Amino acid sequence: MQGHFAHCGAVSVLIDGPSGAGKTSLASELSRILSRCVRSYDSSLAGDLNAHTSSATTPAFDVQMVHLDDFYPGWGGLAEGSAMVASDVFSPEKPGFWRWDWKNNQRGQWHNIELDRTRRRCLIVEGVGAVTAANEKAAREFGGVIKVFVDGPMDQRKKRALGRDPEYAQWFDMWAEQESDHFDKLVDDDVQIDVVWCWN
């Protein structure tokens, strides 16, 4: 994947996949690498993020990360949160989002995002619902777009997710149903994924 950024200017990376698949970990690693420098090499998009096969480098990206967990409007709000990527995060007038106060189950503060397609910038948007046809279209107004899907075995994903947040157990099945609806819509809308990363 790393070599895909060697000649990019402004780019948005949309990372989707079911709960516990490793979206946040991938986003964090990608941010770490891109905020330093990108080595130029030829490889598959699905190659090892840590692979380095040449000494040629290009300037670092100004990287920002957005987590859909920060603005889903509650446990029943996957679809609404997904729609906010296009309407809010990639808004042409005022890019950003309303944080969700999970403790009080209400809207929190507004968070601004800086989007500038004239400089070497990367916005990483990760979470279930990050990839949709509408989100891709909105993101393209600010530069290139790379759509990533991360997945893994259900039992291991659930173990990872509950290990991170034990209180999630009561919501896991409800959330999984919303995930299924979202993934079905991706198929119905014929959304093409650029990078698929599955682990066992």
Short mmCIF file of C-alpha atoms in Angstrom, two decimals:
data_model
loop_
_atom_site.label_atom_id
_atom_site.label_comp_id
_atom_site.label_asym_id
_atom_site.label_seq_id
_atom_site.Cartn_x
_atom_site.Cartn_y
_atom_site.Cartn_z
CA MET A 1 0.00 0.00 0.00
CA GLN A 2 2.81 2.37 0.88
CA GLY A 3 4.08 2.75 -2.68
CA HIS A 4 0.64 3.86 -3.82
CA PHE A 5 1.20 7.21 -2.07
CA ALA A 6 4.57 8.03 -3.60
CA HIS A 7 3.21 10.43 -6.21
CA CYS A 8 0.03 11.60 -4.46
CA GLY A 9 -0.81 15.16 -3.52
CA ALA A 10 -4.00 15.52 -1.51
CA VAL A 11 -5.55 12.13 -0.81
CA SER A 12 -8.24 10.65 1.44
CA VAL A 13 -8.09 7.07 2.69
CA LEU A 14 -11.43 5.53 3.65
CA ILE A 15 -10.96 2.42 5.84
CA ASP A 16 -14.01 0.21 6.35
CA GLY A 17 -14.70 -3.23 7.72
CA PRO A 18 -16.54 -4.97 10.57
CA SER A 19 -15.97 -4.39 14.27
CA GLY A 20 -12.70 -5.73 15.63
CA ALA A 21 -11.10 -6.18 12.21
CA GLY A 22 -8.21 -3.81 12.89
CA LYS A 23 -9.29 -0.61 11.12
CA THR A 24 -7.97 1.69 13.84
CA SER A 25 -4.66 -0.17 14.06
CA LEU A 26 -4.20 0.06 10.30
CA ALA A 27 -5.11 3.75 10.30
CA SER A 28 -2.61 4.47 13.08
CA GLU A 29 0.20 2.59 11.33
CA LEU A 30 -0.56 4.27 8.02
CA SER A 31 -0.56 7.67 9.72
CA ARG A 32 2.80 6.94 11.36
CA ILE A 33 4.39 5.99 8.06
CA LEU A 34 2.92 8.75 5.91
CA SER A 35 3.72 11.52 8.40
CA ARG A 36 7.40 10.70 8.01
CA CYS A 37 8.13 9.90 4.39
CA VAL A 38 7.07 7.51 1.65
CA ARG A 39 9.59 5.28 -0.03
CA SER A 40 9.01 4.81 -3.73
CA TYR A 41 8.82 1.21 -4.88
CA ASP A 42 6.73 -1.04 -7.06
CA SER A 43 4.56 -3.52 -5.22
CA SER A 44 1.03 -4.78 -4.82
CA LEU A 45 -1.37 -2.44 -3.01
CA ALA A 46 -1.87 -5.24 -0.52
CA GLY A 47 1.86 -5.38 0.25
CA ASP A 48 3.42 -5.07 3.67
CA LEU A 49 3.11 -1.52 4.99
CA ASN A 50 6.57 -1.86 6.48
CA ALA A 51 8.26 -3.08 3.29
CA HIS A 52 11.03 -0.88 1.93
CA THR A 53 12.72 -1.81 -1.32
CA SER A 54 14.37 1.39 -2.52
CA SER A 55 16.10 4.44 -1.09
CA ALA A 56 14.04 6.98 -3.05
CA THR A 57 11.76 9.00 -0.80
CA THR A 58 9.10 11.67 -1.23
CA PRO A 59 8.05 14.34 1.29
CA ALA A 60 5.93 13.46 4.28
CA PHE A 61 2.18 13.99 4.30
CA ASP A 62 0.31 16.29 6.63
CA VAL A 63 -1.87 13.51 8.10
CA GLN A 64 -5.19 13.85 9.91
CA MET A 65 -7.28 10.98 11.24
CA VAL A 66 -11.04 10.84 11.69
CA HIS A 67 -12.70 7.99 13.62
CA LEU A 68 -16.39 7.37 12.99
CA ASP A 69 -16.58 6.19 16.62
CA ASP A 70 -16.24 9.86 17.53
CA PHE A 71 -19.53 10.83 15.89
CA TYR A 72 -21.88 7.86 15.44
CA PRO A 73 -25.10 9.16 17.07
CA GLY A 74 -25.45 6.25 19.48
CA TRP A 75 -25.51 2.48 19.09
CA GLY A 76 -28.28 2.59 16.51
CA GLY A 77 -26.57 5.26 14.44
CA LEU A 78 -24.26 3.45 12.03
CA ALA A 79 -26.11 4.53 8.87
CA GLU A 80 -26.49 8.11 10.10
CA GLY A 81 -22.85 8.30 11.10
CA SER A 82 -21.82 6.93 7.72
CA ALA A 83 -23.86 9.62 5.95
CA MET A 84 -22.13 12.30 8.04
CA VAL A 85 -18.83 11.49 6.32
CA ALA A 86 -20.14 13.00 3.09
CA SER A 87 -22.31 15.72 4.61
CA ASP A 88 -20.00 16.91 7.40
CA VAL A 89 -16.45 15.54 7.19
CA PHE A 90 -16.16 16.38 3.49
CA SER A 91 -18.46 19.40 3.55
CA PRO A 92 -17.27 21.96 0.95
CA GLU A 93 -18.27 24.83 3.26
CA LYS A 94 -17.13 23.69 6.72
CA PRO A 95 -15.42 20.28 6.94
CA GLY A 96 -15.69 18.64 10.34
CA PHE A 97 -18.10 16.76 12.57
CA TRP A 98 -20.11 16.94 15.77
CA ARG A 99 -18.51 14.74 18.40
CA TRP A 100 -20.89 12.31 20.08
CA ASP A 101 -21.02 12.35 23.88
CA TRP A 102 -21.38 8.62 24.54
CA LYS A 103 -21.65 9.06 28.30
CA ASN A 104 -24.65 11.39 28.10
CA ASN A 105 -25.97 10.02 24.78
CA GLN A 106 -26.09 13.42 23.12
CA ARG A 107 -24.30 15.61 20.58
CA GLY A 108 -21.07 17.15 21.83
CA GLN A 109 -18.70 19.78 20.46
CA TRP A 110 -17.92 20.58 16.84
CA HIS A 111 -14.50 19.51 15.54
CA ASN A 112 -13.03 21.27 12.50
CA ILE A 113 -11.05 19.49 9.79
CA GLU A 114 -8.60 21.22 7.45
CA LEU A 115 -8.92 20.05 3.86
CA ASP A 116 -6.65 21.56 1.21
CA ARG A 117 -6.15 19.85 -2.13
CA THR A 118 -3.27 22.20 -3.03
CA ARG A 119 -0.78 20.60 -0.62
CA ARG A 120 0.50 17.16 0.32
CA ARG A 121 -2.27 16.15 2.69
CA CYS A 122 -3.77 12.82 3.75
CA LEU A 123 -7.05 12.48 5.61
CA ILE A 124 -7.63 8.98 6.99
CA VAL A 125 -11.28 8.23 7.77
CA GLU A 126 -11.77 4.92 9.56
CA GLY A 127 -14.80 3.08 10.85
CA VAL A 128 -17.70 0.95 9.73
CA GLY A 129 -19.52 3.04 7.13
CA ALA A 130 -16.47 5.00 5.97
CA VAL A 131 -16.81 3.63 2.44
CA THR A 132 -19.98 4.41 0.49
CA ALA A 133 -20.60 5.74 -3.01
CA ALA A 134 -21.63 9.11 -1.55
CA ASN A 135 -18.57 9.31 0.71
CA GLU A 136 -16.23 8.52 -2.16
CA LYS A 137 -17.85 11.18 -4.34
CA ALA A 138 -17.59 13.81 -1.60
CA ALA A 139 -13.97 12.91 -0.85
CA ARG A 140 -12.96 13.24 -4.51
CA GLU A 141 -13.79 16.95 -4.34
CA PHE A 142 -10.68 17.27 -2.17
CA GLY A 143 -8.26 15.03 -4.10
CA GLY A 144 -7.59 11.35 -4.65
CA VAL A 145 -9.40 8.57 -2.78
CA ILE A 146 -8.22 5.13 -1.68
CA LYS A 147 -10.87 2.73 -0.35
CA VAL A 148 -9.70 0.00 2.02
CA PHE A 149 -11.63 -2.92 3.51
CA VAL A 150 -10.27 -4.84 6.51
CA ASP A 151 -11.70 -8.15 7.75
CA GLY A 152 -10.91 -11.19 9.86
CA PRO A 153 -12.57 -14.26 11.44
CA MET A 154 -15.76 -13.45 13.33
CA ASP A 155 -14.74 -15.12 16.60
CA GLN A 156 -11.40 -13.35 16.71
CA ARG A 157 -12.91 -10.00 15.76
CA LYS A 158 -15.46 -10.28 18.55
CA LYS A 159 -12.75 -11.20 21.05
CA ARG A 160 -10.69 -8.17 20.00
CA ALA A 161 -13.68 -5.82 20.13
CA LEU A 162 -14.86 -6.96 23.57
CA GLY A 163 -11.32 -6.95 24.91
CA ARG A 164 -11.11 -3.29 23.98
CA ASP A 165 -14.53 -2.41 25.45
CA PRO A 166 -16.28 -5.06 27.61
CA GLU A 167 -19.46 -2.95 27.76
CA TYR A 168 -19.78 -3.41 23.99
CA ALA A 169 -20.98 -7.00 24.58
CA GLN A 170 -24.63 -5.97 25.03
CA TRP A 171 -24.56 -4.06 21.74
CA PHE A 172 -22.44 -6.40 19.61
CA ASP A 173 -25.26 -8.28 17.86
CA MET A 174 -27.29 -5.11 17.25
CA TRP A 175 -24.25 -3.41 15.75
CA ALA A 176 -23.44 -6.48 13.63
CA GLU A 177 -26.89 -6.30 12.04
CA GLN A 178 -26.26 -2.68 11.06
CA GLU A 179 -22.86 -3.67 9.68
CA SER A 180 -24.50 -6.35 7.55
CA ASP A 181 -26.99 -3.85 6.13
CA HIS A 182 -24.14 -1.47 5.30
CA PHE A 183 -22.05 -4.15 3.58
CA ASP A 184 -25.08 -5.33 1.57
CA LYS A 185 -25.55 -1.76 0.34
CA LEU A 186 -21.93 -1.61 -0.79
CA VAL A 187 -22.64 -4.62 -2.99
CA ASP A 188 -25.95 -3.22 -4.24
CA ASP A 189 -24.27 0.09 -5.13
CA ASP A 190 -21.36 -1.74 -6.81
CA VAL A 191 -18.79 0.16 -4.76
CA GLN A 192 -15.30 -0.97 -5.80
CA ILE A 193 -12.71 -1.45 -3.04
CA ASP A 194 -9.09 -0.60 -3.88
CA VAL A 195 -7.37 -2.58 -1.13
CA VAL A 196 -8.76 -5.64 0.70
CA TRP A 197 -6.80 -6.77 3.75
CA CYS A 198 -8.02 -10.01 5.35
CA TRP A 199 -6.25 -11.79 8.18
CA ASN A 200 -6.66 -15.17 9.90
#
